[in-house]
Amino acid sequence: MKWVISLPFFLVLSGCAVVAVADLAVTTAATAAKAGVRTVGAAVDLVTPSQNDKSKDEVKKKN
């Protein structure tokens, strides 16, 4: 009889564990994607000159 009463608790707790694992997987994937976007953004910033750099170059050419 105790087993029948405790069965729903085990099912609910295992469901929580599945949700926790799924949440961990999604969080990890989102963090990895965010890091990848930041890395690509930093690489683009290094390769392309900013508007401030262009303005400084124009001032140097005028002097």
Coordinates of N, CA, C and O in Angstrom, one line a residue:
M1 N 0.8 -1.2 0.0 CA 0.0 0.0 0.0 C 0.9 1.3 0.0 O 0.5 2.2 -0.7
K2 N 2.0 1.2 0.7 CA 2.9 2.4 0.8 C 3.4 2.7 -0.6 O 3.6 3.8 -1.0
W3 N 3.7 1.6 -1.3 CA 4.3 1.7 -2.7 C 3.3 2.5 -3.6 O 3.8 3.3 -4.4
V4 N 2.1 2.2 -3.5 CA 1.1 2.8 -4.4 C 0.9 4.3 -4.0 O 0.8 5.1 -4.9
I5 N 1.0 4.6 -2.8 CA 1.0 6.0 -2.4 C 2.2 6.8 -2.8 O 2.1 7.9 -3.2
S6 N 3.3 6.2 -2.7 CA 4.6 6.9 -3.0 C 4.9 6.9 -4.5 O 5.7 7.8 -5.0
L7 N 4.2 6.1 -5.4 CA 4.4 6.1 -6.8 C 4.2 7.5 -7.4 O 5.0 8.0 -8.2
P8 N 3.1 8.2 -7.2 CA 2.9 9.5 -7.8 C 4.1 10.5 -7.4 O 4.4 11.4 -8.2
F9 N 4.6 10.4 -6.2 CA 5.7 11.3 -5.8 C 6.9 11.0 -6.7 O 7.6 12.0 -7.1
F10 N 7.2 9.8 -6.9 CA 8.4 9.5 -7.7 C 8.2 9.9 -9.2 O 9.1 10.4 -9.8
L11 N 7.0 9.8 -9.7 CA 6.7 10.3 -11.0 C 6.8 11.8 -11.2 O 7.4 12.3 -12.1
V12 N 6.3 12.5 -10.2 CA 6.4 14.0 -10.2 C 7.9 14.4 -10.0 O 8.4 15.3 -10.7
L13 N 8.7 13.8 -9.1 CA 10.0 14.1 -9.0 C 10.9 13.8 -10.2 O 11.8 14.6 -10.5
S14 N 10.6 12.7 -10.9 CA 11.4 12.4 -12.1 C 11.0 13.4 -13.2 O 11.9 13.8 -14.0
G15 N 9.8 13.9 -13.2 CA 9.4 14.9 -14.2 C 10.2 16.2 -13.9 O 10.6 16.9 -14.9
C16 N 10.4 16.5 -12.7 CA 11.1 17.7 -12.3 C 12.6 17.6 -12.8 O 13.2 18.5 -13.2
A17 N 13.1 16.4 -12.6 CA 14.5 16.1 -13.0 C 14.6 16.3 -14.5 O 15.6 16.8 -15.0
V18 N 13.7 15.8 -15.3 CA 13.7 16.0 -16.8 C 13.7 17.4 -17.1 O 14.4 17.9 -18.0
V19 N 12.8 18.2 -16.5 CA 12.7 19.6 -16.8 C 14.0 20.3 -16.4 O 14.5 21.2 -17.2
A20 N 14.7 19.9 -15.3 CA 15.9 20.6 -14.9 C 17.0 20.2 -15.9 O 17.8 21.1 -16.3
V21 N 17.1 19.0 -16.4 CA 18.1 18.7 -17.4 C 17.8 19.4 -18.7 O 18.8 19.9 -19.3
A22 N 16.6 19.5 -19.1 CA 16.3 20.2 -20.4 C 16.6 21.7 -20.2 O 17.2 22.3 -21.1
D23 N 16.3 22.3 -19.0 CA 16.7 23.7 -18.8 C 18.2 23.9 -18.8 O 18.7 24.9 -19.4
L24 N 18.9 23.0 -18.3 CA 20.4 23.1 -18.3 C 20.9 23.0 -19.8 O 21.8 23.8 -20.1
A25 N 20.3 22.2 -20.6 CA 20.8 22.0 -22.0 C 20.5 23.3 -22.7 O 21.3 23.8 -23.5
V26 N 19.3 23.9 -22.5 CA 18.9 25.1 -23.2 C 19.8 26.3 -22.8 O 20.3 27.1 -23.6
T27 N 20.1 26.4 -21.5 CA 20.9 27.5 -21.0 C 22.3 27.3 -21.5 O 22.9 28.4 -21.9
T28 N 22.8 26.1 -21.6 CA 24.2 25.9 -22.1 C 24.3 26.3 -23.6 O 25.2 27.0 -24.0
A29 N 23.3 25.9 -24.3 CA 23.3 26.2 -25.8 C 23.1 27.8 -26.0 O 23.8 28.3 -26.8
A30 N 22.3 28.4 -25.2 CA 22.2 29.9 -25.3 C 23.5 30.6 -24.9 O 23.8 31.6 -25.6
T31 N 24.1 30.1 -23.9 CA 25.4 30.7 -23.5 C 26.5 30.5 -24.6 O 27.2 31.5 -24.9
A32 N 26.5 29.4 -25.1 CA 27.5 29.1 -26.2 C 27.2 30.0 -27.4 O 28.1 30.5 -28.0
A33 N 25.9 30.1 -27.8 CA 25.6 31.0 -28.9 C 25.9 32.4 -28.7 O 26.4 33.1 -29.5
K34 N 25.7 32.9 -27.4 CA 26.0 34.3 -27.1 C 27.5 34.5 -27.2 O 27.9 35.6 -27.6
A35 N 28.3 33.6 -26.7 CA 29.7 33.7 -26.8 C 30.2 33.7 -28.2 O 31.1 34.5 -28.6
G36 N 29.6 32.9 -29.0 CA 30.0 32.9 -30.5 C 29.7 34.2 -31.1 O 30.5 34.7 -31.9
V37 N 28.5 34.8 -30.8 CA 28.1 36.1 -31.4 C 29.1 37.2 -31.0 O 29.5 38.0 -31.7
R38 N 29.4 37.2 -29.7 CA 30.4 38.2 -29.2 C 31.7 38.0 -29.8 O 32.4 39.0 -30.2
T39 N 32.2 36.8 -30.1 CA 33.5 36.6 -30.7 C 33.5 37.1 -32.1 O 34.4 37.8 -32.6
V40 N 32.4 36.8 -32.9 CA 32.3 37.2 -34.3 C 32.2 38.8 -34.3 O 32.9 39.4 -35.1
G41 N 31.5 39.3 -33.4 CA 31.4 40.8 -33.3 C 32.7 41.4 -33.0 O 33.0 42.5 -33.6
A42 N 33.5 40.9 -32.1 CA 34.8 41.4 -31.8 C 35.7 41.3 -33.0 O 36.5 42.2 -33.3
A43 N 35.6 40.2 -33.7 CA 36.5 40.0 -34.9 C 36.1 41.1 -36.0 O 37.0 41.6 -36.6
V44 N 34.8 41.3 -36.2 CA 34.4 42.3 -37.2 C 34.8 43.7 -36.7 O 35.3 44.5 -37.6
D45 N 34.8 44.0 -35.5 CA 35.3 45.3 -35.0 C 36.8 45.5 -35.2 O 37.2 46.6 -35.5
L46 N 37.5 44.4 -35.1 CA 38.9 44.5 -35.4 C 39.2 44.7 -36.8 O 40.2 45.5 -37.2
V47 N 38.5 44.1 -37.7 CA 38.7 44.2 -39.1 C 38.2 45.5 -39.8 O 38.9 46.1 -40.6
T48 N 37.1 46.0 -39.3 CA 36.5 47.2 -39.9 C 36.8 48.4 -39.1 O 36.7 48.3 -37.9
P49 N 37.2 49.5 -39.7 CA 37.5 50.7 -39.0 C 36.2 51.4 -38.5 O 35.2 51.3 -39.2
S50 N 36.2 52.0 -37.3 CA 35.0 52.7 -36.9 C 34.9 54.1 -37.4 O 35.9 54.6 -38.0
Q51 N 33.8 54.7 -37.3 CA 33.6 56.1 -37.8 C 34.6 57.0 -37.1 O 35.1 58.0 -37.7
N52 N 34.9 56.8 -35.8 CA 35.9 57.7 -35.1 C 37.3 57.6 -35.7 O 37.9 58.6 -35.9
D53 N 37.7 56.4 -36.1 CA 39.0 56.2 -36.8 C 39.0 57.0 -38.1 O 40.0 57.6 -38.4
K54 N 37.9 56.9 -38.8 CA 37.9 57.6 -40.1 C 38.0 59.1 -39.9 O 38.7 59.8 -40.6
S55 N 37.3 59.6 -38.9 CA 37.4 61.1 -38.6 C 38.8 61.5 -38.2 O 39.2 62.6 -38.7
K56 N 39.4 60.7 -37.4 CA 40.8 61.1 -37.0 C 41.7 61.1 -38.2 O 42.6 61.9 -38.3
D57 N 41.6 60.1 -39.1 CA 42.4 60.1 -40.3 C 42.2 61.3 -41.2 O 43.1 61.9 -41.7
E58 N 41.0 61.7 -41.3 CA 40.6 62.9 -42.1 C 41.3 64.2 -41.5 O 41.8 65.0 -42.2
V59 N 41.2 64.3 -40.2 CA 41.9 65.4 -39.5 C 43.4 65.4 -39.7 O 44.0 66.5 -40.0
K60 N 44.0 64.3 -39.6 CA 45.4 64.2 -39.8 C 45.8 64.6 -41.3 O 46.8 65.2 -41.5
K61 N 45.0 64.2 -42.2 CA 45.2 64.6 -43.6 C 45.1 66.1 -43.9 O 45.8 66.6 -44.7
K62 N 44.2 66.7 -43.2 CA 44.0 68.1 -43.4 C 45.2 68.9 -42.8 O 45.5 70.0 -43.3
N63 N 45.8 68.4 -41.7 CA 46.9 69.1 -41.1 C 48.1 68.9 -41.8 O 49.0 69.1 -42.3

